[in-house]
Coordinates of C-alpha atoms in Angstrom, one line a residue:
Chain A
M8 CA -44.5 -9.5 -21.0
T9 CA -43.5 -6.1 -22.3
R10 CA -40.1 -4.5 -22.2
S11 CA -39.5 -0.9 -23.1
Y12 CA -36.3 1.1 -22.9
D13 CA -36.1 4.8 -22.0
L14 CA -33.7 6.5 -24.3
E15 CA -32.1 9.8 -23.9
G16 CA -34.4 12.7 -24.8
G17 CA -37.5 11.1 -23.4
L18 CA -37.8 8.6 -26.2
V19 CA -39.3 5.3 -25.3
V20 CA -38.6 2.2 -27.4
D21 CA -41.0 -0.8 -27.0
A22 CA -38.7 -3.7 -27.7
L23 CA -41.2 -6.2 -26.7
R24 CA -44.8 -5.2 -26.8
G25 CA -46.6 -8.1 -25.3
A26 CA -45.4 -11.6 -25.7
S27 CA -47.0 -14.5 -23.9
L28 CA -45.4 -17.9 -24.1
R29 CA -44.8 -21.0 -22.1
I30 CA -41.8 -23.3 -22.4
D31 CA -41.9 -26.7 -20.9
R32 CA -39.1 -28.9 -19.6
G33 CA -37.4 -30.7 -22.4
E34 CA -38.7 -28.5 -25.2
Y35 CA -36.6 -27.5 -28.2
V36 CA -37.7 -24.0 -29.4
A37 CA -36.3 -21.7 -32.0
I38 CA -37.0 -18.0 -31.8
V39 CA -36.9 -16.4 -35.2
G40 CA -37.6 -13.0 -36.6
P41 CA -36.0 -10.1 -38.4
S42 CA -33.6 -7.8 -36.7
G43 CA -35.3 -5.5 -34.2
S44 CA -38.2 -7.9 -33.7
G45 CA -37.4 -8.3 -30.0
K46 CA -35.6 -11.7 -30.2
S47 CA -32.7 -10.6 -28.1
T48 CA -34.9 -8.8 -25.6
L49 CA -36.9 -11.9 -25.1
M50 CA -33.8 -13.9 -24.7
H51 CA -32.5 -11.6 -22.1
L52 CA -35.7 -11.8 -20.2
L53 CA -35.8 -15.6 -20.4
G54 CA -32.2 -15.6 -19.2
C55 CA -33.0 -13.5 -16.2
L56 CA -30.4 -11.0 -17.3
D57 CA -33.2 -8.4 -17.5
R58 CA -36.6 -7.8 -16.0
P59 CA -39.8 -7.2 -17.9
T60 CA -41.3 -3.7 -17.8
S61 CA -44.7 -5.2 -17.3
G62 CA -46.1 -8.7 -17.1
Q63 CA -44.9 -11.7 -15.3
L64 CA -42.1 -14.2 -15.9
L65 CA -42.2 -17.5 -14.0
I66 CA -39.2 -19.7 -14.0
A67 CA -39.6 -23.0 -12.2
D68 CA -42.7 -21.5 -10.6
R69 CA -40.8 -18.5 -9.2
D70 CA -41.9 -15.0 -10.2
V71 CA -38.8 -13.3 -11.4
S72 CA -40.0 -9.8 -10.7
T73 CA -40.1 -10.6 -7.0
L74 CA -36.4 -11.6 -6.9
D75 CA -33.6 -9.2 -6.1
D76 CA -30.3 -9.2 -8.0
T77 CA -28.7 -11.8 -5.7
E78 CA -31.6 -14.2 -6.1
L79 CA -31.6 -13.6 -9.8
A80 CA -27.9 -14.4 -10.0
Q81 CA -28.5 -17.6 -8.1
L82 CA -31.4 -18.5 -10.4
R83 CA -29.3 -18.0 -13.5
N84 CA -26.5 -20.0 -11.9
E85 CA -28.7 -23.0 -11.0
T86 CA -31.3 -23.1 -13.7
I87 CA -30.0 -21.5 -16.9
G88 CA -27.1 -22.2 -19.2
F89 CA -26.0 -19.7 -21.8
V90 CA -24.4 -20.2 -25.2
F91 CA -23.4 -17.0 -27.1
Q92 CA -22.8 -16.3 -30.7
S93 CA -19.3 -15.1 -29.9
F94 CA -18.6 -18.0 -27.5
Q95 CA -17.6 -15.6 -24.6
L96 CA -14.8 -17.7 -23.3
L97 CA -12.1 -16.1 -21.2
P98 CA -8.9 -16.2 -23.3
R99 CA -6.4 -16.5 -20.5
I100 CA -7.6 -19.6 -18.8
T101 CA -7.9 -23.2 -19.9
A102 CA -11.0 -24.9 -21.4
T103 CA -11.5 -26.7 -18.1
A104 CA -11.3 -23.5 -16.1
N105 CA -13.7 -21.8 -18.5
V106 CA -16.2 -24.6 -18.1
A107 CA -15.9 -24.7 -14.3
M108 CA -16.7 -21.1 -13.9
P109 CA -20.4 -21.4 -13.1
L110 CA -19.5 -23.8 -10.3
V111 CA -17.2 -21.1 -8.8
Y112 CA -20.2 -19.0 -8.1
R113 CA -22.0 -21.9 -6.6
G114 CA -19.2 -22.4 -4.0
T115 CA -18.3 -25.9 -5.3
N116 CA -14.8 -26.9 -4.2
R117 CA -12.0 -27.0 -6.7
S118 CA -11.5 -30.7 -7.2
E119 CA -15.2 -31.3 -7.7
R120 CA -15.3 -28.3 -10.1
N121 CA -12.5 -29.8 -12.2
D122 CA -14.1 -33.3 -12.2
R123 CA -17.4 -32.0 -13.4
A124 CA -15.8 -29.6 -16.0
R125 CA -13.8 -32.5 -17.4
A126 CA -16.9 -34.7 -17.6
A127 CA -18.7 -31.9 -19.4
L128 CA -15.9 -31.4 -21.9
E129 CA -15.8 -35.1 -22.5
A130 CA -19.5 -35.1 -23.1
V131 CA -19.1 -32.5 -26.0
G132 CA -16.2 -34.6 -27.4
L133 CA -13.3 -32.4 -26.1
G134 CA -11.7 -34.8 -23.6
H135 CA -8.5 -34.2 -25.5
R136 CA -8.6 -30.4 -25.2
L137 CA -8.9 -30.0 -21.4
D138 CA -5.9 -27.8 -20.9
H139 CA -6.0 -25.8 -24.1
R140 CA -6.7 -22.1 -24.0
P141 CA -9.6 -20.8 -26.2
T142 CA -7.1 -19.2 -28.6
Q143 CA -5.6 -22.7 -29.3
L144 CA -9.0 -24.1 -30.3
S145 CA -11.1 -23.8 -33.5
G146 CA -14.3 -21.9 -33.6
G147 CA -16.4 -25.1 -33.4
E148 CA -14.3 -26.4 -30.5
Q149 CA -14.7 -23.0 -28.7
Q150 CA -18.5 -23.2 -29.1
R151 CA -18.4 -26.8 -27.7
V152 CA -16.5 -25.5 -24.7
A153 CA -19.2 -22.9 -24.3
I154 CA -21.8 -25.6 -24.5
A155 CA -19.9 -27.7 -21.9
R156 CA -19.9 -24.6 -19.7
A157 CA -23.7 -24.3 -20.1
L158 CA -24.0 -28.0 -19.2
V159 CA -21.8 -28.2 -16.2
S160 CA -24.3 -26.6 -13.9
E161 CA -27.0 -29.1 -14.9
P162 CA -29.5 -26.4 -15.9
T163 CA -33.1 -27.0 -16.9
L164 CA -32.9 -24.4 -19.6
V165 CA -30.2 -23.6 -22.1
L166 CA -30.4 -20.4 -24.0
A167 CA -28.4 -20.2 -27.2
D168 CA -28.1 -16.9 -29.0
E169 CA -27.2 -17.5 -32.7
P170 CA -24.9 -20.4 -31.6
T171 CA -23.9 -21.2 -35.2
G172 CA -23.6 -17.5 -36.3
N173 CA -19.8 -17.4 -36.1
L174 CA -19.2 -21.0 -37.4
D175 CA -18.7 -22.6 -40.8
T176 CA -21.4 -25.1 -41.9
A177 CA -19.6 -28.2 -40.7
S178 CA -18.9 -26.9 -37.2
G179 CA -22.4 -25.4 -37.0
T180 CA -23.9 -28.8 -37.8
E181 CA -21.8 -30.4 -35.1
V182 CA -22.8 -27.8 -32.5
M183 CA -26.5 -28.3 -33.4
H184 CA -26.0 -32.0 -33.0
I185 CA -24.7 -31.5 -29.5
L186 CA -27.5 -29.2 -28.6
E187 CA -30.1 -31.7 -29.9
Q188 CA -28.4 -34.5 -28.1
L189 CA -28.3 -32.5 -24.9
N190 CA -32.0 -31.8 -25.3
A191 CA -32.9 -35.4 -25.9
E192 CA -30.7 -37.1 -23.3
H193 CA -31.0 -34.7 -20.4
S194 CA -34.5 -33.4 -21.0
V195 CA -33.1 -29.9 -20.9
A196 CA -35.2 -27.2 -22.6
V197 CA -33.2 -25.6 -25.4
V198 CA -34.2 -22.2 -26.7
L199 CA -32.2 -20.8 -29.5
V200 CA -32.4 -17.5 -31.3
T201 CA -31.4 -17.8 -35.0
H202 CA -31.5 -16.2 -38.4
D203 CA -30.6 -19.5 -40.0
N204 CA -33.6 -21.2 -41.5
D205 CA -31.9 -24.6 -41.6
V206 CA -31.2 -24.3 -37.9
A207 CA -34.7 -23.1 -37.1
S208 CA -36.3 -25.9 -39.1
R209 CA -34.6 -28.5 -37.0
A210 CA -36.4 -27.3 -33.9
R211 CA -39.7 -28.9 -32.9
R212 CA -41.3 -25.6 -32.2
R213 CA -40.7 -22.2 -33.8
I214 CA -41.7 -18.9 -32.4
R215 CA -41.7 -16.0 -34.9
L216 CA -41.4 -12.5 -33.6
R217 CA -42.2 -9.3 -35.5
D218 CA -42.2 -5.8 -34.1
G219 CA -42.2 -6.9 -30.5
V220 CA -45.1 -9.3 -30.7
I221 CA -45.3 -13.0 -31.4
E222 CA -46.5 -13.4 -35.0
S223 CA -46.7 -17.1 -34.9
D224 CA -46.0 -20.0 -32.5
D225 CA -46.5 -23.4 -34.0
G226 CA -46.2 -25.1 -30.7
A227 CA -48.3 -22.9 -28.5
H228 CA -51.4 -25.0 -28.6
L229 CA -49.4 -28.1 -28.3
S230 CA -47.7 -27.1 -25.1
A231 CA -51.0 -25.8 -23.8
V232 CA -52.5 -29.2 -24.4
N233 CA -49.6 -30.9 -22.9
T234 CA -49.7 -29.1 -19.7
S235 CA -53.4 -28.7 -19.2
Chain B
M19 CA -17.2 -17.1 -4.6
R20 CA -14.5 -18.2 -2.2
L21 CA -11.8 -15.9 -1.2
A22 CA -9.1 -18.2 -2.4
E23 CA -10.7 -18.3 -5.8
A24 CA -11.1 -14.5 -5.9
L25 CA -7.4 -14.1 -5.0
R26 CA -6.4 -16.5 -7.8
V27 CA -8.5 -14.6 -10.3
A28 CA -7.0 -11.3 -9.2
F29 CA -3.5 -12.7 -9.4
D30 CA -4.1 -13.9 -12.9
A31 CA -5.5 -10.5 -13.9
L32 CA -2.4 -8.7 -12.5
R33 CA -0.1 -11.2 -14.2
A34 CA -1.8 -10.8 -17.5
N35 CA -0.9 -7.1 -17.5
R36 CA 2.5 -7.4 -15.9
L37 CA 4.1 -4.2 -17.0
R38 CA 1.0 -2.2 -16.2
S39 CA 0.7 -3.7 -12.8
I40 CA 4.3 -3.0 -11.9
L41 CA 4.1 0.6 -13.1
T42 CA 0.9 1.1 -11.1
M43 CA 2.6 -0.4 -8.0
L44 CA 5.5 1.9 -8.5
G45 CA 3.5 4.8 -7.1
V46 CA 2.7 2.9 -4.0
I47 CA 6.2 1.4 -3.7
I48 CA 7.8 4.9 -3.8
G49 CA 5.3 6.3 -1.3
V50 CA 5.7 3.5 1.2
A51 CA 9.5 3.4 0.9
A52 CA 9.6 7.1 1.4
V53 CA 7.4 6.9 4.5
V54 CA 9.5 4.1 6.0
I55 CA 12.8 5.8 5.3
L56 CA 11.7 9.2 6.7
V57 CA 10.2 7.7 9.8
A58 CA 13.4 5.6 10.3
I59 CA 15.6 8.7 10.0
G60 CA 13.3 10.8 12.2
S61 CA 13.1 8.2 15.0
G62 CA 16.8 7.4 14.6
A63 CA 17.7 11.1 15.0
K64 CA 15.6 11.3 18.1
A65 CA 17.1 8.2 19.7
E66 CA 20.6 9.5 18.9
V67 CA 19.9 12.9 20.4
E68 CA 18.4 11.3 23.5
K69 CA 21.4 9.1 23.9
Q70 CA 23.8 12.0 23.6
V71 CA 22.0 14.3 25.9
Q72 CA 21.6 11.5 28.5
G73 CA 25.3 10.9 28.1
L74 CA 26.0 14.4 29.3
G75 CA 25.5 13.3 32.9
S76 CA 22.6 13.1 35.2
N77 CA 21.0 16.1 37.0
L78 CA 22.7 18.5 34.7
I79 CA 21.5 22.1 34.2
L80 CA 22.9 23.9 31.2
V81 CA 23.1 27.7 31.4
V82 CA 23.2 29.6 28.1
P83 CA 22.4 33.2 27.1
G84 CA 19.1 33.9 25.4
S85 CA 16.1 31.7 25.1
L86 CA 16.0 28.0 24.1
E87 CA 12.5 28.0 22.7
I88 CA 11.8 27.1 19.1
G89 CA 12.0 30.2 16.9
S90 CA 14.1 32.4 19.1
T91 CA 17.2 33.9 17.7
P92 CA 20.6 33.0 19.1
T93 CA 22.0 35.6 21.4
A94 CA 25.7 36.7 21.6
S95 CA 27.1 35.4 24.9
R96 CA 27.7 38.0 27.7
L97 CA 28.8 35.3 30.1
E98 CA 32.3 35.6 31.5
L99 CA 34.7 33.5 33.5
S100 CA 33.8 35.2 36.8
D101 CA 30.3 33.8 36.4
V102 CA 31.6 30.4 37.4
E103 CA 32.2 31.8 40.9
V104 CA 28.9 33.6 40.9
L105 CA 27.1 30.4 40.2
G106 CA 29.3 28.4 42.5
R107 CA 28.2 30.8 45.3
A108 CA 24.6 30.7 44.2
V109 CA 24.3 27.0 44.3
G110 CA 26.6 26.6 47.3
N111 CA 29.1 24.3 45.6
P112 CA 31.9 25.7 43.4
N113 CA 32.8 22.2 42.4
A114 CA 29.4 21.7 40.7
V115 CA 29.9 24.4 38.1
A116 CA 31.7 23.8 34.8
T117 CA 32.2 26.2 31.9
T118 CA 33.1 26.0 28.2
V119 CA 34.3 28.2 25.4
Q120 CA 34.6 26.6 22.0
S121 CA 36.2 27.2 18.7
S122 CA 37.4 25.1 15.8
E123 CA 41.1 25.3 15.2
S124 CA 43.8 23.5 13.3
V125 CA 46.0 21.3 15.4
R126 CA 49.3 20.0 14.2
V127 CA 51.9 17.4 15.4
G128 CA 54.9 17.2 13.1
D129 CA 53.5 16.9 9.6
R130 CA 50.1 15.6 10.7
S131 CA 47.3 18.1 11.2
V132 CA 43.6 18.0 12.0
F133 CA 40.9 20.6 12.2
T134 CA 38.8 20.0 15.3
T135 CA 36.8 21.5 18.2
I136 CA 38.9 23.0 21.0
N137 CA 37.0 23.1 24.2
G138 CA 38.2 25.6 26.9
T139 CA 37.1 24.1 30.2
N140 CA 37.7 24.1 33.9
E141 CA 38.7 21.4 36.3
T142 CA 35.1 20.6 37.3
V143 CA 34.2 19.1 33.9
V144 CA 35.0 15.5 34.8
N145 CA 32.7 15.9 37.8
V146 CA 29.9 17.7 36.2
F147 CA 29.8 15.8 32.9
D148 CA 30.4 12.1 32.7
R149 CA 33.7 12.4 30.8
P150 CA 36.0 9.8 32.3
I151 CA 39.8 9.9 31.7
A152 CA 41.4 6.8 30.3
R153 CA 45.0 7.7 31.0
G154 CA 46.9 10.6 32.5
R155 CA 45.0 13.4 34.2
Y156 CA 42.4 16.1 33.5
I157 CA 42.9 19.8 33.7
S158 CA 43.4 21.0 37.3
A159 CA 42.4 24.2 39.1
S160 CA 46.0 25.4 39.0
D161 CA 46.2 24.7 35.2
V162 CA 43.2 27.1 34.8
D163 CA 44.6 29.7 37.3
T164 CA 48.1 29.8 35.7
R165 CA 46.9 29.5 32.1
R166 CA 49.0 26.5 31.6
R167 CA 49.2 25.2 28.0
V168 CA 48.1 21.6 28.6
A169 CA 45.6 19.5 26.6
V170 CA 43.4 16.5 27.1
L171 CA 42.7 14.5 23.8
G172 CA 39.9 12.4 22.6
S173 CA 40.8 9.0 21.1
T174 CA 40.2 10.1 17.5
A175 CA 42.3 13.3 17.9
A176 CA 45.1 11.2 19.5
R177 CA 45.1 8.6 16.8
K178 CA 45.1 11.1 14.0
L179 CA 47.8 13.2 15.5
F180 CA 50.1 10.6 17.0
G181 CA 49.2 7.3 15.3
D182 CA 50.6 4.5 17.4
V183 CA 52.9 6.8 19.5
D184 CA 51.8 7.4 23.1
P185 CA 50.8 11.1 23.1
I186 CA 51.1 11.7 26.9
G187 CA 53.9 14.2 27.6
R188 CA 54.3 15.2 23.9
Q189 CA 53.6 18.5 22.3
V190 CA 50.7 19.5 20.1
T191 CA 50.5 22.9 18.2
I192 CA 47.0 24.4 18.5
A193 CA 46.5 27.5 16.2
G194 CA 50.2 28.0 16.3
V195 CA 50.6 27.7 20.1
R196 CA 52.3 24.7 21.6
F197 CA 50.4 22.6 24.3
R198 CA 51.6 19.6 26.3
V199 CA 49.3 16.5 26.3
I200 CA 48.5 15.5 29.9
G201 CA 45.6 13.0 29.5
L202 CA 43.4 11.0 27.2
F203 CA 39.6 10.6 27.3
T204 CA 37.7 7.4 27.4
D205 CA 35.8 6.7 24.1
V206 CA 32.3 8.2 23.7
G207 CA 29.9 8.1 20.8
S208 CA 29.3 10.6 18.0
T209 CA 26.4 12.9 17.4
F210 CA 25.1 13.3 13.8
G211 CA 28.5 12.3 12.4
V212 CA 30.3 14.8 14.7
D213 CA 32.9 12.7 16.5
R214 CA 33.1 13.7 20.1
N215 CA 36.3 11.7 20.4
A216 CA 37.9 14.3 18.1
E217 CA 37.6 16.9 20.8
I218 CA 40.5 18.5 22.6
H219 CA 40.1 20.1 26.0
V220 CA 42.4 22.9 27.2
P221 CA 42.1 25.2 30.3
V222 CA 39.5 27.8 29.7
T223 CA 41.9 30.6 30.4
S224 CA 44.4 29.4 27.9
A225 CA 41.6 28.9 25.4
Q226 CA 40.3 32.5 25.9
R227 CA 43.8 33.9 25.2
L228 CA 44.2 31.5 22.2
F229 CA 40.9 32.5 20.7
G230 CA 41.4 36.2 21.7
V231 CA 38.0 36.4 23.6
E232 CA 36.8 37.3 27.0
R233 CA 33.5 35.5 26.9
I234 CA 32.5 32.0 27.8
D235 CA 29.9 30.1 25.8
A236 CA 28.0 28.2 28.4
L237 CA 27.9 27.1 32.0
A238 CA 26.9 23.7 33.3
V239 CA 25.7 23.0 36.8
K240 CA 25.3 19.6 38.4
A241 CA 22.4 19.4 40.8
P242 CA 22.8 17.0 43.7
T243 CA 19.4 15.4 43.3
I244 CA 16.5 15.5 40.8
E245 CA 14.3 17.1 43.4
S246 CA 16.7 20.0 43.9
I247 CA 16.7 20.9 40.2
P248 CA 13.9 23.5 40.2
D249 CA 15.3 25.3 43.2
I250 CA 18.8 25.4 41.7
Q251 CA 17.4 26.6 38.3
R252 CA 15.7 29.5 40.2
R253 CA 18.9 30.4 42.1
I254 CA 21.0 30.4 38.9
L255 CA 18.6 32.6 37.1
A256 CA 18.3 34.9 40.1
A257 CA 22.1 35.3 40.4
L258 CA 22.4 36.0 36.7
A259 CA 19.5 38.5 36.7
E260 CA 21.2 40.4 39.5
K261 CA 24.5 40.6 37.6
Y262 CA 23.1 41.2 34.1
P263 CA 19.8 43.1 34.7
G264 CA 17.6 43.0 31.6
D265 CA 19.4 40.1 29.9
K266 CA 17.7 36.8 29.3
F267 CA 19.3 33.5 30.2
S268 CA 18.2 29.9 30.1
A269 CA 18.9 27.2 32.7
V270 CA 17.6 24.0 31.2
T271 CA 17.9 20.3 32.1
Q272 CA 18.5 17.4 29.7
T273 CA 14.8 16.6 29.9
Q274 CA 13.9 20.1 28.7
I275 CA 16.5 19.9 26.0
L276 CA 15.2 16.5 25.0
G277 CA 11.7 18.0 24.9
T278 CA 12.7 20.9 22.7
I279 CA 14.7 18.7 20.3
G280 CA 12.0 16.1 20.3
Q281 CA 9.5 18.7 19.4
I282 CA 11.7 20.0 16.5
L283 CA 12.4 16.5 15.2
G284 CA 8.8 15.4 15.7
L285 CA 7.7 18.3 13.6
L286 CA 10.3 17.6 11.0
T287 CA 9.4 14.0 10.8
L288 CA 5.7 14.9 10.5
V289 CA 6.3 17.3 7.7
L290 CA 8.5 14.9 5.8
S291 CA 6.0 12.0 6.4
A292 CA 3.2 14.2 5.2
I293 CA 5.1 14.8 1.9
A294 CA 5.7 11.1 1.6
A295 CA 2.1 10.4 2.3
I296 CA 1.1 12.7 -0.5
S297 CA 3.2 10.5 -2.9
L298 CA 1.3 7.5 -1.5
L299 CA -1.9 9.3 -2.2
V300 CA -0.9 10.0 -5.8
G301 CA 0.0 6.3 -6.0
G302 CA -3.5 5.5 -4.8
V303 CA -5.0 7.7 -7.5
G304 CA -3.0 5.8 -10.0
V305 CA -4.3 2.5 -8.7
S306 CA -7.9 3.8 -9.0
N307 CA -7.3 5.0 -12.5
I308 CA -5.8 1.7 -13.6
M309 CA -8.7 -0.2 -12.0
L310 CA -11.2 1.9 -13.9
V311 CA -9.3 1.0 -17.1
S312 CA -9.3 -2.6 -16.1
V313 CA -13.1 -2.6 -15.4
R314 CA -13.7 -1.0 -18.8
E315 CA -11.5 -3.5 -20.5
R316 CA -13.1 -6.4 -18.9
T317 CA -16.7 -5.3 -19.2
K318 CA -17.5 -8.3 -21.3
E319 CA -15.9 -10.6 -18.8
I320 CA -18.0 -9.0 -16.1
G321 CA -21.1 -9.5 -18.1
L322 CA -20.3 -13.1 -18.7
R323 CA -19.5 -13.8 -15.1
K324 CA -22.8 -12.2 -14.1
A325 CA -24.7 -14.3 -16.7
L326 CA -23.1 -17.4 -15.2
G327 CA -24.3 -16.5 -11.7
A328 CA -21.8 -14.1 -10.2
R329 CA -23.6 -11.7 -7.8
Q330 CA -22.9 -8.0 -7.6
K331 CA -20.9 -8.8 -4.4
D332 CA -18.7 -11.4 -6.2
I333 CA -17.7 -8.9 -8.9
L334 CA -17.1 -6.1 -6.4
L335 CA -15.0 -8.4 -4.3
Q336 CA -13.0 -9.6 -7.3
F337 CA -12.0 -6.0 -8.3
L338 CA -11.5 -4.8 -4.8
I339 CA -9.1 -7.7 -4.1
E340 CA -7.3 -6.9 -7.3
A341 CA -6.8 -3.3 -6.1
V342 CA -5.8 -4.3 -2.6
L343 CA -3.4 -7.0 -4.0
L344 CA -1.8 -4.3 -6.2
T345 CA -1.2 -1.9 -3.3
S346 CA -0.3 -4.6 -0.8
I347 CA 2.4 -6.1 -3.1
G348 CA 3.5 -2.6 -3.8
G349 CA 3.5 -1.9 -0.1
L350 CA 5.6 -5.0 0.7
I351 CA 8.1 -4.1 -2.0
G352 CA 8.1 -0.5 -0.7
I353 CA 8.7 -1.7 2.9
A354 CA 11.6 -3.9 1.7
L355 CA 13.1 -1.0 -0.2
G356 CA 12.6 1.4 2.7
V357 CA 14.0 -0.9 5.3
G358 CA 16.9 -1.8 3.0
A359 CA 17.6 1.9 2.3
S360 CA 17.4 2.8 6.0
V361 CA 19.8 0.0 7.0
L362 CA 22.2 1.1 4.3
A363 CA 21.9 4.8 5.3
A364 CA 22.6 3.9 8.9
A365 CA 25.6 1.9 7.9
V366 CA 27.3 4.1 5.3
S367 CA 26.1 7.6 6.1
P368 CA 25.9 9.8 9.2
L369 CA 22.1 9.6 9.1
P370 CA 21.1 7.7 12.2
A371 CA 18.2 5.7 10.6
Q372 CA 16.4 3.4 13.0
I373 CA 13.6 1.1 11.9
S374 CA 10.8 0.9 14.5
W375 CA 8.6 -2.2 14.5
W376 CA 5.4 -0.2 13.9
S377 CA 6.4 1.8 10.8
P378 CA 6.5 -1.1 8.3
L379 CA 3.3 -2.4 9.8
L380 CA 1.7 1.0 9.5
A381 CA 3.0 1.4 6.0
F382 CA 1.5 -2.0 5.0
G383 CA -1.8 -1.2 6.7
V384 CA -1.9 2.2 4.9
S385 CA -1.1 0.8 1.5
A386 CA -3.7 -2.0 1.9
G387 CA -6.1 0.8 3.0
V388 CA -5.2 2.9 0.0
G389 CA -6.1 -0.2 -2.2
I390 CA -9.5 -0.5 -0.5
F391 CA -10.2 3.3 -0.6
F392 CA -9.2 3.8 -4.2
G393 CA -10.5 0.4 -5.3
V394 CA -14.0 0.7 -4.1
A395 CA -15.2 3.1 -6.7
P396 CA -14.0 1.1 -9.7
A397 CA -15.1 -2.2 -8.0
R398 CA -18.6 -0.8 -7.4
R399 CA -18.8 0.3 -11.0
A400 CA -17.9 -3.2 -12.0
G401 CA -20.4 -4.8 -9.7
R402 CA -23.3 -2.6 -10.9
L403 CA -22.7 -3.2 -14.6
D404 CA -25.9 -4.4 -16.4
P405 CA -25.0 -7.9 -17.7
V406 CA -27.0 -7.3 -20.9
V407 CA -25.1 -4.1 -21.7
A408 CA -21.8 -5.6 -20.6
L409 CA -22.2 -8.6 -22.8
R410 CA -23.0 -6.5 -25.8
T411 CA -19.8 -4.4 -25.3
E412 CA -17.1 -4.9 -27.9

């Protein structure tokens, strides 16, 4: 895939200059690389928040470039869970309401939404924080709420963008544990973008980006073998 | 996303910025309240005039000098008392022609005094107009012929001048001249705060001497049937044209007066409502402005919702509902204020405000429409936001 941006004044920036990769169900992948290497762009493409300029992206055997905005939204809703560096929780509503939000756009009724949101919060160890607002929670707890939100829609892929970037070491470790547990128990593919070498080293596969191309991918042949 | 959920989200958003929401609504509130009040006063005034003109009696033709069309200048009256006979002959029934000459004078009984309209009339008034007598008698032909100083009082005039004392047979002093009370009118309504029960009628001849005039102000002719009205109008105008060549007179029925007044009031209501509608428009622009601010403030939230699976349509609907909610709530408050103010105005002031069933409905519809109209642009902007860019916004 490539992705380039047209800037004002006719300037074209190639954020991703040709990256080929395959991620299988249940994988645990860390994407690393210096700033400006195309990590975020790749993340956005994988998350269907953006479309590649050229190339193909298949998610669950569906070619993303053939989907319109509405189908893309539905694909995100059903297949992908997001965890952001800055948590991205809505401050005015409770943890349960935050977690239930993806189900709102799926048309799930309210009582089922609440049940599933509660279950997801319990799964990340926040059963005692259901009605707290994000401002009443610690950073680690907020990120766990965000993970619960990513979980609640039972996705096949969770994308985590610097999930520990805003956390202290202890909270960061806790969050990583939860992600690993999620990966192991639900066979959800976890893709995380990180600067943190400790975090990256815990992943089973590391993809290193530099200047918009994949510099190294220590699991590429493995997954190719697995799927062939 | 379900509508109920979208409503809840919109409510939460409005509550989160309570003061801003209220201030934004204020524009809509004022606009809607103004429309409701002005329409109420306009239709109230129209209804009141219709009631009054209808109360003048049926098949009535009023004869006045000059033209009654909108924009024409009032003409000094050249009608005189002998025209009563002229018209009596023209229509073939002297009993169907009434006349009036009016002036406001001070009236005194002992140490009580009032300033009121003195109507110089002739004996046919009770027949031509529906002005029944409660007690005593009305002015007679001989009262008119002999310039007798007798007076018939409306109930308000009688109460103010005599209190609980029976006025019949007693003296009143009108502009320094003494008159004897011979009758009392049955109660009638008031027009625009002018109490017709305060009127005093005296023989037209006595009134002319009292006011020091030769003229009469107007003539009224009662047609026997509705069908005969056009013919009688023609005969009246022909007789007057013969007597006063070159002068213009109008012979109009209640229906024509109603039409003219209705036109004037309709125009007035339209102009006032248009002004009120402008304030509603300004309110709408305020809503649009605040919605744009709201979209900008919540760019990140929009990006997040999109990442979690919200479609463009969901986001658009959410912001549109917020705008419509803002103007609808403002509209309801405005209607409540407008109706309240109208009822109050009708109760304590001479303004005859009347709430019609359609004006609050219309006002609500318009304010909701304003929300849609002015909410669409910000909502579309929100819906089209690129989630990647939106999420990155700080």
